[in-house]
XYZ file of C-alpha atoms in Angstrom:
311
model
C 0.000 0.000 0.000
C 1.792 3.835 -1.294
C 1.770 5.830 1.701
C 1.089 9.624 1.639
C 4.681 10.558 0.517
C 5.048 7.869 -2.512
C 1.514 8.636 -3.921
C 3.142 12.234 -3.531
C 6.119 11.418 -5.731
C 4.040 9.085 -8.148
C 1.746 11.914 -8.692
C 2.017 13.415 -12.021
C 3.447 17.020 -12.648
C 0.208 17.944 -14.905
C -2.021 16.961 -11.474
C 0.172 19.128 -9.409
C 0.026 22.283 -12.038
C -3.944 21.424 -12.532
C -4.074 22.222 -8.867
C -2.028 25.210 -8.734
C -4.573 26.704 -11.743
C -7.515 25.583 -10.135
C -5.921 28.164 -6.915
C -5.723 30.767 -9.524
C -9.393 30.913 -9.666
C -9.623 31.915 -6.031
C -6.740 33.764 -6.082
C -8.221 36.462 -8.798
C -11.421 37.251 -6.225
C -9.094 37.642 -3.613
C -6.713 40.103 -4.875
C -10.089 41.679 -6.050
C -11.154 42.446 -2.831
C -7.343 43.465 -1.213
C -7.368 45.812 -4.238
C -10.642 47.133 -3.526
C -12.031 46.717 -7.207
C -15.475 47.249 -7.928
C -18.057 44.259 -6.472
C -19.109 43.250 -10.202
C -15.347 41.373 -10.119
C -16.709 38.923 -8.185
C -20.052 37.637 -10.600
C -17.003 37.860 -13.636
C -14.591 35.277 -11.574
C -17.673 33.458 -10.228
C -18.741 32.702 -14.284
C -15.140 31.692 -15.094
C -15.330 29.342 -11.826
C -18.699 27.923 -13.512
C -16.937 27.638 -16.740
C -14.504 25.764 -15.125
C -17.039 23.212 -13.248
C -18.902 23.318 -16.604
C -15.670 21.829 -18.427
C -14.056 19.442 -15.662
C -16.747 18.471 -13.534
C -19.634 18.164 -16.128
C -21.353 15.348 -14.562
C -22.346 17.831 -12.157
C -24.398 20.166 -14.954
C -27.572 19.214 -16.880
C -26.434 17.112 -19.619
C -29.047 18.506 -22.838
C -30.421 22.617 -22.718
C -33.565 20.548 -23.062
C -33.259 19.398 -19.232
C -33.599 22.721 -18.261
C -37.076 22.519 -18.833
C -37.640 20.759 -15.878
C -38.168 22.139 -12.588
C -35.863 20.092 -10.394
C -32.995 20.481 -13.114
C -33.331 24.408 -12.940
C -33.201 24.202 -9.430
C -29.990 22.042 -9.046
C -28.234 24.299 -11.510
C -29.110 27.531 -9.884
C -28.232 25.921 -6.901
C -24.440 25.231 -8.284
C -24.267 28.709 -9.827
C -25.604 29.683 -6.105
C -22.358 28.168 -4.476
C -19.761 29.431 -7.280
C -20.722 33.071 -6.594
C -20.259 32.411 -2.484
C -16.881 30.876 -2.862
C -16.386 33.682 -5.272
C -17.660 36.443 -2.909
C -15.680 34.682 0.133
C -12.357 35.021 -1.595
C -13.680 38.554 -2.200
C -14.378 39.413 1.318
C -11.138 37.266 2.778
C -9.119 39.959 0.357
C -11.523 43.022 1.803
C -10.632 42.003 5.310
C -6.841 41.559 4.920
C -6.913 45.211 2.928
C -8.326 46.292 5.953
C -5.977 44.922 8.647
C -2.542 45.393 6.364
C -3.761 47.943 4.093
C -5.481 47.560 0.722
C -2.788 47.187 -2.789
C -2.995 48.703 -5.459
C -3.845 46.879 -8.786
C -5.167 47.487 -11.986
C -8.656 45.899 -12.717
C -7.205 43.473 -15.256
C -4.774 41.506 -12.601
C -7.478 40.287 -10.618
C -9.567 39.407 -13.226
C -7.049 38.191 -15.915
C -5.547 35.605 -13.136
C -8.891 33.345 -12.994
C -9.064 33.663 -16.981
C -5.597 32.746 -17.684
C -5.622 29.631 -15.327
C -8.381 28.317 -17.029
C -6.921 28.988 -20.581
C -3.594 27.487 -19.472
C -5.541 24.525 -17.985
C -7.409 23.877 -21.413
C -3.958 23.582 -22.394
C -2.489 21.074 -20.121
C -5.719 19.032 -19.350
C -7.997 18.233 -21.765
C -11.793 18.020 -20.176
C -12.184 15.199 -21.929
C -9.591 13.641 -20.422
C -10.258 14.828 -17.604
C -11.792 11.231 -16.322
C -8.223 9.574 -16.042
C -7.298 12.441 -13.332
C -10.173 11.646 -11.755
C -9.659 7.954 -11.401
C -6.055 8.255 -10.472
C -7.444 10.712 -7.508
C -10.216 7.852 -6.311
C -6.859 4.636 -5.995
C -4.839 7.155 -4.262
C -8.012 8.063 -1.682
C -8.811 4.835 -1.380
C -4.973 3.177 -1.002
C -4.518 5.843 1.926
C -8.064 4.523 3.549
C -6.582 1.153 3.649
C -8.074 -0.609 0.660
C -6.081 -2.484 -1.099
C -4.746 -0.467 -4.876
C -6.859 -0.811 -8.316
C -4.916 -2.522 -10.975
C -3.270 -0.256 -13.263
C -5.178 0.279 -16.426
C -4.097 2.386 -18.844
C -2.586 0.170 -21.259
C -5.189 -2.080 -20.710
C -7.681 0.384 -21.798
C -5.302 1.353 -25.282
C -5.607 -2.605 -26.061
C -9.204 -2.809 -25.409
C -10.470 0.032 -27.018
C -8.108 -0.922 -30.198
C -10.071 -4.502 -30.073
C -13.378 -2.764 -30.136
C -12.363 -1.008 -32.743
C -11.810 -4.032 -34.826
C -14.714 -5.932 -33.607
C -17.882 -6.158 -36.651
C -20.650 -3.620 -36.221
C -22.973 -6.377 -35.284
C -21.231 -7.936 -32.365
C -22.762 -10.197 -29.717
C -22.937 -9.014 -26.414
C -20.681 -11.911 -25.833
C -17.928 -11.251 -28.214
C -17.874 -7.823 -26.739
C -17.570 -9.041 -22.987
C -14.297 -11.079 -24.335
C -13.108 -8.042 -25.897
C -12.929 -6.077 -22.951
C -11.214 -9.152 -20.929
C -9.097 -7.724 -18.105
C -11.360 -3.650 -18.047
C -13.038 -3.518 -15.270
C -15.618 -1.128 -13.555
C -12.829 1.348 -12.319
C -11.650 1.383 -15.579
C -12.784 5.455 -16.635
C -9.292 5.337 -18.654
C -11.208 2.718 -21.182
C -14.611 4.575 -21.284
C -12.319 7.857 -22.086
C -10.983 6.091 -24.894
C -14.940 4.834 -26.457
C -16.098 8.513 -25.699
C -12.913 9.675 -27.805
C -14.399 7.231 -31.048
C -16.978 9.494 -32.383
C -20.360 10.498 -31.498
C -21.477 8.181 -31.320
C -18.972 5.730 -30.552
C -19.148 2.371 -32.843
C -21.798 -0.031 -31.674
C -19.252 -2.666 -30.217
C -17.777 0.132 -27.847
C -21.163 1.178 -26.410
C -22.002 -2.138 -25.881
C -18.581 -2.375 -23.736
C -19.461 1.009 -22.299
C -23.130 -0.528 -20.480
C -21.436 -4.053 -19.485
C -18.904 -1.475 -17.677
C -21.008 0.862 -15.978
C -23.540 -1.369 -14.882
C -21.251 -4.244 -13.189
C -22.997 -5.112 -10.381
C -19.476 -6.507 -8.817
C -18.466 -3.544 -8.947
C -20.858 -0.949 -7.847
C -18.902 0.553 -5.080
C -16.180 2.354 -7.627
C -19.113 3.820 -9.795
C -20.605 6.103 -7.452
C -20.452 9.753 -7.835
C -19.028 8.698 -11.371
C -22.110 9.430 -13.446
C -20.749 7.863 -16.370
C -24.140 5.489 -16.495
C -26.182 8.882 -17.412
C -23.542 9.177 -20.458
C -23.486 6.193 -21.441
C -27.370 6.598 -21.756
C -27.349 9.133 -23.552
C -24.936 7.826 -26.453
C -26.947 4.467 -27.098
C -30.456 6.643 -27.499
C -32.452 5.176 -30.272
C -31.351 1.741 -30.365
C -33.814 -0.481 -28.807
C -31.322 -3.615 -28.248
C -28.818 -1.218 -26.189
C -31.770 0.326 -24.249
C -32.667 -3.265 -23.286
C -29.907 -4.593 -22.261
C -28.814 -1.191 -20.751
C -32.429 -1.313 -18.756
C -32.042 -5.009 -17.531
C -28.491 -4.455 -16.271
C -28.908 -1.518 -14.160
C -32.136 -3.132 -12.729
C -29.830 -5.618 -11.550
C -26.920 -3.010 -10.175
C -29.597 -0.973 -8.549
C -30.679 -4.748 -6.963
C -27.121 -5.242 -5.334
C -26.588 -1.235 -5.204
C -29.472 0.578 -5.107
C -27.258 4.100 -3.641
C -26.659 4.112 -7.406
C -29.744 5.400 -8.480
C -28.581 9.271 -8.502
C -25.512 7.810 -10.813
C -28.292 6.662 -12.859
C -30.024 8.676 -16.187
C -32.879 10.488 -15.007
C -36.386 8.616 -15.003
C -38.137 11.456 -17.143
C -35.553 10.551 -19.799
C -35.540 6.914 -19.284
C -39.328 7.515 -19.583
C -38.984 9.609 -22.789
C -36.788 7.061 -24.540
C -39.529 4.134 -23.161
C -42.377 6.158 -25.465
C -40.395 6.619 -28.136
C -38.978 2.883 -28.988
C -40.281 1.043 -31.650
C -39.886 -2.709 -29.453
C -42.234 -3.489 -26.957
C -40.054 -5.750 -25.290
C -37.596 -2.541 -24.832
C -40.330 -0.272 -23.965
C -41.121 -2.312 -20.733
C -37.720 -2.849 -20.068
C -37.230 1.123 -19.864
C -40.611 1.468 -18.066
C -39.299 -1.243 -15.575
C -36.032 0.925 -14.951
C -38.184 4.109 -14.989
C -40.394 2.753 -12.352
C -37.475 1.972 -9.736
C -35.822 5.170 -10.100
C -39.240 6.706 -9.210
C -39.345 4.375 -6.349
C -36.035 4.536 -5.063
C -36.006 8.410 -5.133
C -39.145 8.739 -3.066
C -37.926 6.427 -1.005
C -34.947 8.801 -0.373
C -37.335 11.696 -0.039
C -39.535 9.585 2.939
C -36.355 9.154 4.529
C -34.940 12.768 4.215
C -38.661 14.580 5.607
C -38.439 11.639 8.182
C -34.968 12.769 9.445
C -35.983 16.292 9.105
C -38.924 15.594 11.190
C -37.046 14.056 14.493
């Protein structure tokens, strides 16, 4: 098991300079406010830190403009943009207070605000968003080798083999042929779903087909939450009634071992939309199956929430 100081050392440089940028965007409010600049600074580095969460965190964000139609959706985002312009107005006031106990500096406008906007152009640079995915998964076997589990298997040239398989594999693959295709990828695998997300949009039928076996594993369930790379991966195979049905029957059976998964999973007025539009009855109840348990299992989190609010 890598203690604190080797994961330190095995760490890449681009992680280290990813987290120095990501500083820069708190750094630009806060020499805002110890500069005294006008208070409209703060919405212009509170957009760039949405930008930012937009571009490397987009699981968090409504996937289509069209979900903005709906209430909850709306809600969630202003909620987000909500907690961006705090942390932006903090910074701001932590850089008002020191100006007042050491004595404000002067700056022109464009520091402040050019700091936040350079970071993020500098990041686009060094990280790709779309690569973003194989930070993130290096970040979850470091946090969970120093909580004492034991290290994920190193995957990254298992995922260039795969993906160059699926590639090669015939449009019409079996679900079978696919599964030994993807051989040693497993669930934690995000460096292999990357990779099918980098093969066009859509990806090739063969990949997607690797993309649901992955993300709805119910062995293992425990390294896809907060992932949200189910809700993607719905989203890709819309309009082919064999993928929504076997995408459907698996995640019944994840949300059977794992049912915590259920906010990782597409959301039900989609699932629902996709259920009235397919042309197969057989994948129409499947959907309508999967539908009805996200329904269930998110009012069963609401019971429990106005329960606990209630003691």
């Amino acid at each position: 098991m890598l203690n604190r100081k080797q994961l330190g050392r095995l760490a890449p440089s681009r992680l280290n300079l990813m987290m120095i940028l990501a500083g820069g965007l708190y750094l630009g409010p806060l020499l805002a406010g110890l500069s005294q600049q006008p208070r409209w600074t703060v919405a212009v580095c509170a957009g760039v830190l949405v930008l930012w969460s937009v571009l490397y965190r987009s699981a968090s964000w409504p996937r289509r403009l069209a979900d903005l139609g709906r209430p909850e959706v709306v809600l969630a985002t202003m909620l987000l943009v909500c907690v961006m312009l705090a942390l932006s107005g903090l910074s701001f006031l932590a850089g008002l207070g020191l100006a007042q106990i050491a004595g404000g500096v002067s700056l022109p406008l464009w520091v402040p605000l050019g700091i936040p906007l350079l970071s993020l152009t500098i990041a686009l640079f060094i990280q790709s968003p779309r690569e973003a995915t194989e930070m993130d998964a290096f970040l979850d076997d470091a946090l969970r080798q120093l909580e004492g589990f034991p290290p994920l298997p190193p995957t990254p040239n298992i995922s260039r083999a795969v993906a160059a398989k699926l590639e090669e594999l015939r449009e019409g693959a079996t679900v079978d042929e696919v599964r030994t295709a993807i051989g040693e990828a497993t669930v934690h695998d995000a460096a292999l779903l990357a990779a099918i997300d980098k093969m066009g949009v859509p990806p090739p039928r063969p990949a997607l087909v690797a993309a649901i076996l992955i993300v709805t594993d119910p062995t293992g369930a425990p390294g896809l939450e907060a992932r949200g790379e189910a809700a993607w991966v719905f989203d890709a195979i819309g309009g082919d009634p064999e993928l929504e049905m076997l995408f459907a029957r698996r995640a019944l059976e994840l949300l059977a071992e794992a049912p915590f998964l259920f906010r990782d999973m597409p959301y039900s007025y989609d699932v629902d939309q996709s259920a009235a539009r397919s042309p197969e009855p057989e994948a129409a109840q499947a959907l309508k199956n999967l539908r009805d348990r996200l329904n269930e299992l998110s009012k069963e989190e609401d019971d429990l929430d106005e329960s606990g609010a209630a003691e």
